[in-house]
Tab-separated table of C-alpha atoms in Angstrom:
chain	number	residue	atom	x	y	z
B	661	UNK	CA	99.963	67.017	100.212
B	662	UNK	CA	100.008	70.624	101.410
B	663	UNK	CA	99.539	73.217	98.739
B	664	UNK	CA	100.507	77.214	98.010
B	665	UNK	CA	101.162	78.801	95.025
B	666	UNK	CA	104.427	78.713	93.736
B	667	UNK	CA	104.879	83.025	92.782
B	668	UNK	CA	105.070	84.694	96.196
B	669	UNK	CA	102.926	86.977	97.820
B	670	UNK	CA	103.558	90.866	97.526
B	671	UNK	CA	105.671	91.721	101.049
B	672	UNK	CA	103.693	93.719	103.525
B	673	UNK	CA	106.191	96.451	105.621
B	674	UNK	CA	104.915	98.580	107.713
B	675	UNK	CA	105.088	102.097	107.036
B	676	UNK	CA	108.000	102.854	109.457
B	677	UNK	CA	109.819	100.495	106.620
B	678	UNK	CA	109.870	97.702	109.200
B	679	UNK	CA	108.799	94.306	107.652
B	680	UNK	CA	105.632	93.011	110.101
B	681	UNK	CA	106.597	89.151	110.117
B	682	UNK	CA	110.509	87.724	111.013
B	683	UNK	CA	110.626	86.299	107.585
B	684	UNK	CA	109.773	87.083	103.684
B	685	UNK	CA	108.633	83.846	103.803
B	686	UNK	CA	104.904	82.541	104.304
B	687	UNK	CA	105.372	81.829	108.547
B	688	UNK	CA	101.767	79.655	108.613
B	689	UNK	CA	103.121	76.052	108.901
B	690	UNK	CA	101.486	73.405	106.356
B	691	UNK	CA	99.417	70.813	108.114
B	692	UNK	CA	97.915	67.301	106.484
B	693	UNK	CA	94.827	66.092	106.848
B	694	UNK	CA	95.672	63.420	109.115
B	695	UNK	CA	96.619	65.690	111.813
B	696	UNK	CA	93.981	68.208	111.866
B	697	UNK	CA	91.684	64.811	111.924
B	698	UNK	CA	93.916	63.585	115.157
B	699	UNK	CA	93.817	66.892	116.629
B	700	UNK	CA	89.722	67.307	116.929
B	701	UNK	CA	89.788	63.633	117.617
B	702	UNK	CA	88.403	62.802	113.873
B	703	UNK	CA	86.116	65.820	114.047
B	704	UNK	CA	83.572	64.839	117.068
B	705	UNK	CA	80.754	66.675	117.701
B	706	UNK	CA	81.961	66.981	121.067
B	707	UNK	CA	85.405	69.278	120.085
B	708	UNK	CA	82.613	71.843	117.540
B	709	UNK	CA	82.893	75.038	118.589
B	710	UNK	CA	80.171	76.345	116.121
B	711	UNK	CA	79.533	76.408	112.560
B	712	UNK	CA	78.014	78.822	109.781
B	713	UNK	CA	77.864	79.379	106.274
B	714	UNK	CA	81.765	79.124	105.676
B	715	UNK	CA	81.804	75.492	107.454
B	716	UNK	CA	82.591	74.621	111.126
B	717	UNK	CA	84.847	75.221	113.570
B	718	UNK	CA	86.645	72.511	116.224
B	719	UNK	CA	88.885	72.962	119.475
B	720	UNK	CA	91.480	70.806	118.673
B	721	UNK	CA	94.971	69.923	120.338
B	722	UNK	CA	97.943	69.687	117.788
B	723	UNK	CA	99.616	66.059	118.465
B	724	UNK	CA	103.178	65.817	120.034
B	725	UNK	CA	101.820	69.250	121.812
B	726	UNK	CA	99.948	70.911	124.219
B	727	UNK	CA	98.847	73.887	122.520
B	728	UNK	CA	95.219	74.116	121.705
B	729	UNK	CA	94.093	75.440	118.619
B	730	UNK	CA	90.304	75.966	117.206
B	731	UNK	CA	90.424	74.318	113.429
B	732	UNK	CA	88.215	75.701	110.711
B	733	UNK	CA	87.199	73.142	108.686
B	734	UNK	CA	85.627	74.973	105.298
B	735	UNK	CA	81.977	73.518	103.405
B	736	UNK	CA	83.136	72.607	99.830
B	737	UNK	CA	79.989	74.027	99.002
B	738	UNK	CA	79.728	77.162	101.352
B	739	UNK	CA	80.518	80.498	101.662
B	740	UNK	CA	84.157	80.608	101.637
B	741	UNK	CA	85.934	79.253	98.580
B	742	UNK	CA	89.644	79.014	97.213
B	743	UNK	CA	89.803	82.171	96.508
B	744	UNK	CA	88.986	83.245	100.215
B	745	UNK	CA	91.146	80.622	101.833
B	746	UNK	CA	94.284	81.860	100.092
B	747	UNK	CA	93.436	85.509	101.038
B	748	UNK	CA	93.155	84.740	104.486
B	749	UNK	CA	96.075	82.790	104.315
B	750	UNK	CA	98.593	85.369	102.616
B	751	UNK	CA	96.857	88.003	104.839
B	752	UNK	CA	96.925	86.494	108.238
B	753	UNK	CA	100.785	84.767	107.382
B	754	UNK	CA	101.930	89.028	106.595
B	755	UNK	CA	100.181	90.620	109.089
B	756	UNK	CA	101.114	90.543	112.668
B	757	UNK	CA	99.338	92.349	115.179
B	758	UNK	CA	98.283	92.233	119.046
B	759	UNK	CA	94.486	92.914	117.971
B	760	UNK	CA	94.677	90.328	115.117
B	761	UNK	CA	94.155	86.658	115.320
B	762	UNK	CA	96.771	84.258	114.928
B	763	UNK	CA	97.487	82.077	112.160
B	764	UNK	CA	99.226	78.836	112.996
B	765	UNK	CA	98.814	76.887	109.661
B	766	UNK	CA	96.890	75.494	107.059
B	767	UNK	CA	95.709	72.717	105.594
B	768	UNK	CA	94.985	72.128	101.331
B	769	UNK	CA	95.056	68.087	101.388
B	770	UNK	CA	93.515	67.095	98.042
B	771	UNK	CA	89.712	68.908	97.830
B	772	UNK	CA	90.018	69.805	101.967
B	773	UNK	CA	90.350	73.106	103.526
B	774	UNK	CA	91.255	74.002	106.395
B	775	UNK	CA	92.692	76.837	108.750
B	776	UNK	CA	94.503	76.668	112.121
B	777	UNK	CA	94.050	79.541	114.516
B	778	UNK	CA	94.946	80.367	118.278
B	779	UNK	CA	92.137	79.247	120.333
B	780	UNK	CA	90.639	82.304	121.775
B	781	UNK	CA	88.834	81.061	124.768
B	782	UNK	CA	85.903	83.419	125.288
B	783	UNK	CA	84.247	83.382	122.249
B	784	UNK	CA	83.257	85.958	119.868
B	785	UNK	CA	81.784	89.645	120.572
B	786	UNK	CA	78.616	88.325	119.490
B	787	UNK	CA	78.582	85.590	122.277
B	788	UNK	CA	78.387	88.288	124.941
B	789	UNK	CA	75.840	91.063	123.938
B	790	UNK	CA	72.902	89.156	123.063
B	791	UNK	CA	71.123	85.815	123.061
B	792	UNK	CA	72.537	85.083	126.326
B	793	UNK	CA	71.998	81.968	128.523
B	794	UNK	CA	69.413	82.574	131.636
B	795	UNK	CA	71.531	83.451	134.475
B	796	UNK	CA	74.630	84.824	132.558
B	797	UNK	CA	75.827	88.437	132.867
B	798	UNK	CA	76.564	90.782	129.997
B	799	UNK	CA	79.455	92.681	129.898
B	800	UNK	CA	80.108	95.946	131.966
B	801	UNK	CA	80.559	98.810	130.408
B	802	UNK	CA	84.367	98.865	131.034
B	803	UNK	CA	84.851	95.702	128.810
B	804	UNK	CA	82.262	96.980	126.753
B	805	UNK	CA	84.884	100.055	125.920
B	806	UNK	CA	87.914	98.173	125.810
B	807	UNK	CA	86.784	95.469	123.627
B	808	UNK	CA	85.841	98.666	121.394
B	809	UNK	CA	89.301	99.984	121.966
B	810	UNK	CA	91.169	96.770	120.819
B	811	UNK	CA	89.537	96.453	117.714
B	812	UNK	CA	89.820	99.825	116.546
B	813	UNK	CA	93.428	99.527	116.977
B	814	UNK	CA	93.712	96.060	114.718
B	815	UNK	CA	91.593	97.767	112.320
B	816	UNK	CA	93.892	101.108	112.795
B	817	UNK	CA	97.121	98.958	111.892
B	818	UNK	CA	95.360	97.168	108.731
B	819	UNK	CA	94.691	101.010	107.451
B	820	UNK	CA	97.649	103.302	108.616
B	821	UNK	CA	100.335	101.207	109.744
B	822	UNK	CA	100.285	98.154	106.559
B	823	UNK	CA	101.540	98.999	103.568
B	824	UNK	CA	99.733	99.185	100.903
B	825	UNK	CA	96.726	99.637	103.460
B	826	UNK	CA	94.704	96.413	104.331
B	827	UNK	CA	90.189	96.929	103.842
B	828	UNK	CA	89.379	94.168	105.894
B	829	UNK	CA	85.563	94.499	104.798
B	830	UNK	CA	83.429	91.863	106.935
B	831	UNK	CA	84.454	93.559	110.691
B	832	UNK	CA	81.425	92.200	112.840
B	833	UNK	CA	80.536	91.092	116.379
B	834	UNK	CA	80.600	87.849	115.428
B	835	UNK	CA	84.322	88.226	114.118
B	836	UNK	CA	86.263	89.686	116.844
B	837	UNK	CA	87.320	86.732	118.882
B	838	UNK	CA	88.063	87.411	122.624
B	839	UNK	CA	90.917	85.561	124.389
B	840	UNK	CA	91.729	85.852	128.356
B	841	UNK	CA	90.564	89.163	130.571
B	842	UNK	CA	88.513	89.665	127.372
B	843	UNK	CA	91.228	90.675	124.906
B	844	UNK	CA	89.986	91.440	121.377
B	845	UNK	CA	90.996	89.645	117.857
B	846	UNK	CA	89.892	90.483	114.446
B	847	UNK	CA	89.620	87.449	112.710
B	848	UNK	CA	88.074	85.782	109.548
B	849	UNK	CA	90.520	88.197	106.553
B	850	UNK	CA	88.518	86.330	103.400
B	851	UNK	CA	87.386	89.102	102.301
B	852	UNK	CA	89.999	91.046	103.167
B	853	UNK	CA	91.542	93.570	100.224
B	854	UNK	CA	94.250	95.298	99.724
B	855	UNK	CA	93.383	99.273	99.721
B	856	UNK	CA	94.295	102.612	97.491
B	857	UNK	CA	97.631	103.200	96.912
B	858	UNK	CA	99.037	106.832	95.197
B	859	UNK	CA	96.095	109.396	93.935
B	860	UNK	CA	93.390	106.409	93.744
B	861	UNK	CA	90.803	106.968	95.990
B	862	UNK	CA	88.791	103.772	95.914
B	863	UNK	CA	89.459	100.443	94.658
B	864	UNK	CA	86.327	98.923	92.836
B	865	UNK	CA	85.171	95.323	93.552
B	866	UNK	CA	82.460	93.138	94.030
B	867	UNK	CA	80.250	93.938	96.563
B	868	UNK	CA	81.099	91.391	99.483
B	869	UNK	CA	80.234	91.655	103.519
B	870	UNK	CA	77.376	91.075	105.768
B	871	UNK	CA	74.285	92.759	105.490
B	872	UNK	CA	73.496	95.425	108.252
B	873	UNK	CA	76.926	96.341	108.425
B	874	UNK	CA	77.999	97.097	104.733
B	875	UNK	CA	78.380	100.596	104.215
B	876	UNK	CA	75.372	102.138	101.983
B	877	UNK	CA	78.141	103.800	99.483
B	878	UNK	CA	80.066	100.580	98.679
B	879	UNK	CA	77.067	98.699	98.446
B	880	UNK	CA	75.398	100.788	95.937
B	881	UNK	CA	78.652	101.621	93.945
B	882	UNK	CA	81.103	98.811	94.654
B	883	UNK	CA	83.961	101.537	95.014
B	884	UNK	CA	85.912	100.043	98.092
B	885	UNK	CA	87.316	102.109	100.373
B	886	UNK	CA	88.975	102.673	104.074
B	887	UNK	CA	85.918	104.385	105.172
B	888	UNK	CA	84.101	101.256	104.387
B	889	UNK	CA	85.416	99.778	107.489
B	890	UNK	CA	85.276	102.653	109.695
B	891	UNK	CA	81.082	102.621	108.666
B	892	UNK	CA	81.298	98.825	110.187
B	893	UNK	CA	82.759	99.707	113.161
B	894	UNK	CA	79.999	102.544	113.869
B	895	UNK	CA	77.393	99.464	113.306
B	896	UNK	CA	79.989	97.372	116.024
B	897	UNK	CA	80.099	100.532	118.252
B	898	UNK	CA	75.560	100.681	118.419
B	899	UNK	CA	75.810	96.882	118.987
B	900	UNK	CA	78.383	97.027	122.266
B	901	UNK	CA	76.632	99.885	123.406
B	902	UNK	CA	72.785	98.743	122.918
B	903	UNK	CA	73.198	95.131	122.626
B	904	UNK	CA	70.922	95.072	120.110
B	905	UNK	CA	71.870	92.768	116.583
B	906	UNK	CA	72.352	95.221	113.467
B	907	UNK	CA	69.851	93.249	111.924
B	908	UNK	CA	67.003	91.078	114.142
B	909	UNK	CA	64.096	89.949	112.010
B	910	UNK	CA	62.552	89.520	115.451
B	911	UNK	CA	61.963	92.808	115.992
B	912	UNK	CA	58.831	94.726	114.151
B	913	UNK	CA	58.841	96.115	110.975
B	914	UNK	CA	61.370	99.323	111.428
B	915	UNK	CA	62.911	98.062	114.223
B	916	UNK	CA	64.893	95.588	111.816
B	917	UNK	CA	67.721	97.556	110.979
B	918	UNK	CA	69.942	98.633	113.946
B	919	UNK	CA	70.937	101.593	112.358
B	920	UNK	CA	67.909	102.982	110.461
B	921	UNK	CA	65.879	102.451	114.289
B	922	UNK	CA	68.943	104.849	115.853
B	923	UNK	CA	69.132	107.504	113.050
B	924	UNK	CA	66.577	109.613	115.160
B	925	UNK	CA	69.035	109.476	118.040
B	926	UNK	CA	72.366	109.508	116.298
B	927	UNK	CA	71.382	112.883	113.977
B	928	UNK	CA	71.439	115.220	116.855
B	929	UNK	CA	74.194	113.658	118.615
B	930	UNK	CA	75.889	113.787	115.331
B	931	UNK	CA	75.855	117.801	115.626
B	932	UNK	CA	77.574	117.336	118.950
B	933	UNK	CA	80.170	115.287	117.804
B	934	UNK	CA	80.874	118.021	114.920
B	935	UNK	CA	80.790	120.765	116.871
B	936	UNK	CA	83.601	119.672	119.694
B	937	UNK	CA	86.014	118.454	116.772
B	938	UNK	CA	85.482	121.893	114.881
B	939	UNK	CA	86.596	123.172	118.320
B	940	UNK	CA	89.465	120.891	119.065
B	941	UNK	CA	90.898	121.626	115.547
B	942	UNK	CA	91.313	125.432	115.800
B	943	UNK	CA	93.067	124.663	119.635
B	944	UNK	CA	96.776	125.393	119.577
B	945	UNK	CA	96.765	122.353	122.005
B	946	UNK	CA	100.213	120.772	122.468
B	947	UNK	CA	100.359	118.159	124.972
B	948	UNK	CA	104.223	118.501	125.680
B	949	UNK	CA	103.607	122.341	126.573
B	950	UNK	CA	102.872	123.456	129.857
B	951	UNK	CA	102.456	120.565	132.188
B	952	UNK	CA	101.779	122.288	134.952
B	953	UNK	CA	98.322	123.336	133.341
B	954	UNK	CA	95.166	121.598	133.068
B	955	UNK	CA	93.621	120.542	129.896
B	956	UNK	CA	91.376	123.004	130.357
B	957	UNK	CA	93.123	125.899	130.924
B	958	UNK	CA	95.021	125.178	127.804
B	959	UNK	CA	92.296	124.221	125.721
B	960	UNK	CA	90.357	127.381	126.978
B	961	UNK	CA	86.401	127.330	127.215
B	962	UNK	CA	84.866	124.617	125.537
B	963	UNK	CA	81.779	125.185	123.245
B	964	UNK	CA	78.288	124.834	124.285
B	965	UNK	CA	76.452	121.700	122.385
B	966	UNK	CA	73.699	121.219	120.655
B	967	UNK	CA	75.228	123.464	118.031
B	968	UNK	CA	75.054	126.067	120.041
B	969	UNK	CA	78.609	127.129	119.316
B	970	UNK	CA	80.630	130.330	119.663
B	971	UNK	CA	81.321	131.506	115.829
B	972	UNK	CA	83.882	134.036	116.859
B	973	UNK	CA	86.425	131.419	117.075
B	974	UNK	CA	86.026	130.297	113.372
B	975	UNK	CA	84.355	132.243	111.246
B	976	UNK	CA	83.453	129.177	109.378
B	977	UNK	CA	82.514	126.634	112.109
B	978	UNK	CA	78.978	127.853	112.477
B	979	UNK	CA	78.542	127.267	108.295
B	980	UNK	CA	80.226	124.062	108.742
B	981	UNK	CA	78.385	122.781	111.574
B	982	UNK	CA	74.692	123.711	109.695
B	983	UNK	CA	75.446	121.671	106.934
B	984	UNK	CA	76.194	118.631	109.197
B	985	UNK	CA	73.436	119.217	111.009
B	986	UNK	CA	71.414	119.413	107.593
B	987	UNK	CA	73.202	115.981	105.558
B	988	UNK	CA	72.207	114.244	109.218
């Protein structure tokens, strides 16, 4: 029999007051066992689309239908429990996005788990930047970016546009499914939590994520916050852009971690990056102003980088700036 708890979940609007699903109700439909066995054709190695420490996952078709589905089928004795399987299923069933995956159903028949997705037919991030088969192409630079761009915007609707604010807290390569022309999809919400609400600042769990891209401040204090994510999607950002792993064994000793190898690179770019948004803030830049002027006749003269900046337009931008340049 199909299972959910009986006390409902809390409801997730967004914050223009606008409920995110149709319903109030839980929209994933409840599947038996039966089916999701007729769908991958009882599970056949043939219909695996991979597998890892959670369990495996199968491209299935849905019977009486043509839609095509990939079926997670979760290890009794892996990584992803009860506890995550309900998260992902309250989550995914609330939260409706065009940069998050889909959740058609799910499936709790007797000690079987199982979750029905939209079959995203390219893969995962992951697929494309490294490992890749002799004679296949990475990904130009254009997909690189937009790829980039579609999952900072799921991410930017789980922390700005939910409410309370969503932490999804395992954002990888490996989760951000692709579907046609190379559309992004966060996916996998286990370990998903909900975020701050009022004057709290953090919320304090268990340390949970993948190693490499947990951020060094929740992993050495368990105090959970947005920012958590936003350090996962720098590690996601070095990945797409040196298709390098954020961790690879492979490499030599302090090559392992992707960030600690970039720190010499990223700490004087760092400076750069501070130094144009100090500029940009003191701008009175309104973009409905003046159309017949470019950007940078409105903006005026940009600063010169490499911290070289003019100090006469902020008396404390230099100060500012220094410190960065110092804490990086």
């Amino acid at each position: 029999m199909g299972w959910f708890p009986c006390s409902g979940p809390p409801k997730h609007k967004s914050k223009d007051g606008s409920k995110d699903g149709s319903s109030n109700k839980i929209a994933a439909r409840t599947f038996h066992f039966r089916e999701m066995a007729a769908a991958t054709r009882n599970f056949r190695s043939e219909c695996l689309l991979g597998e890892g420490g959670f369990g495996r996952v199968y491209k299935g078709q849905l019977e009486g239908s043509s839609q095509i589905v990939a079926i997670k089928q979760l290890d009794r004795n892996g990584l992803q429990g009860n506890r995550e399987f309900l998260v992902e299923v309250l989550m995914l069933s609330l939260l409706h996005h065009p940069n998050l995956v889909n959740l058609i159903g799910y499936c709790a028949d007797g000690d079987q788990r199982l979750l029905v997705y939209e079959y995203m037919s390219m893969g995962s991030l992951a697929d494309h930047l490294y490992d890749l088969e002799p004679g296949k192409k990475g990904l130009d630079w254009n997909t690189r970016m937009k790829i980039a761009a579609g999952a900072a915007k799921g991410l930017e609707f789980l922390h700005d546009k939910a409410s309370p604010p969503v932490i999804y807290r395992d954002l990888k390569c490996s989760n951000i499914l692709l579907g046609e022309d190379y559309h992004p999809k966060l996916s996998d919400f286990g370990l998903a939590k909900l975020g701050p609400v009022g004057d709290n600042t953090h919320v304090s769990t268990r340390v949970m994520g993948t190693y490499g891209y947990c951020a060094p401040e929740y992993a050495m204090t368990g105090q959970l916050t947005l920012k958590s994510d936003v350090y996962s999607f720098g590690v996601v950002l070095l990945e797409i852009i040196s298709g390098r792993k954020a961790v690879d064994t492979s490499k030599k000793g302090g090559e392992h971690n992707l960030v600690l190898w970039d720190q010499p690179n990223l700490r004087p770019a760092m400076a750069d990056v501070v130094t144009a948004l100090t500029y940009l803030s003191v701008q009175n830049y309104d973009p409905d102003e003046e159309p017949n002027q470019s950007p940078s006749t409105r903006l005026g003269t940009p600063p010169r980088m490499k911290g070289d900046f003019d100090k006469s337009r902020n008396s404390n931008a230099g100060s500012e700036i220094e410190q960065t340049k110092r804490l990086y």
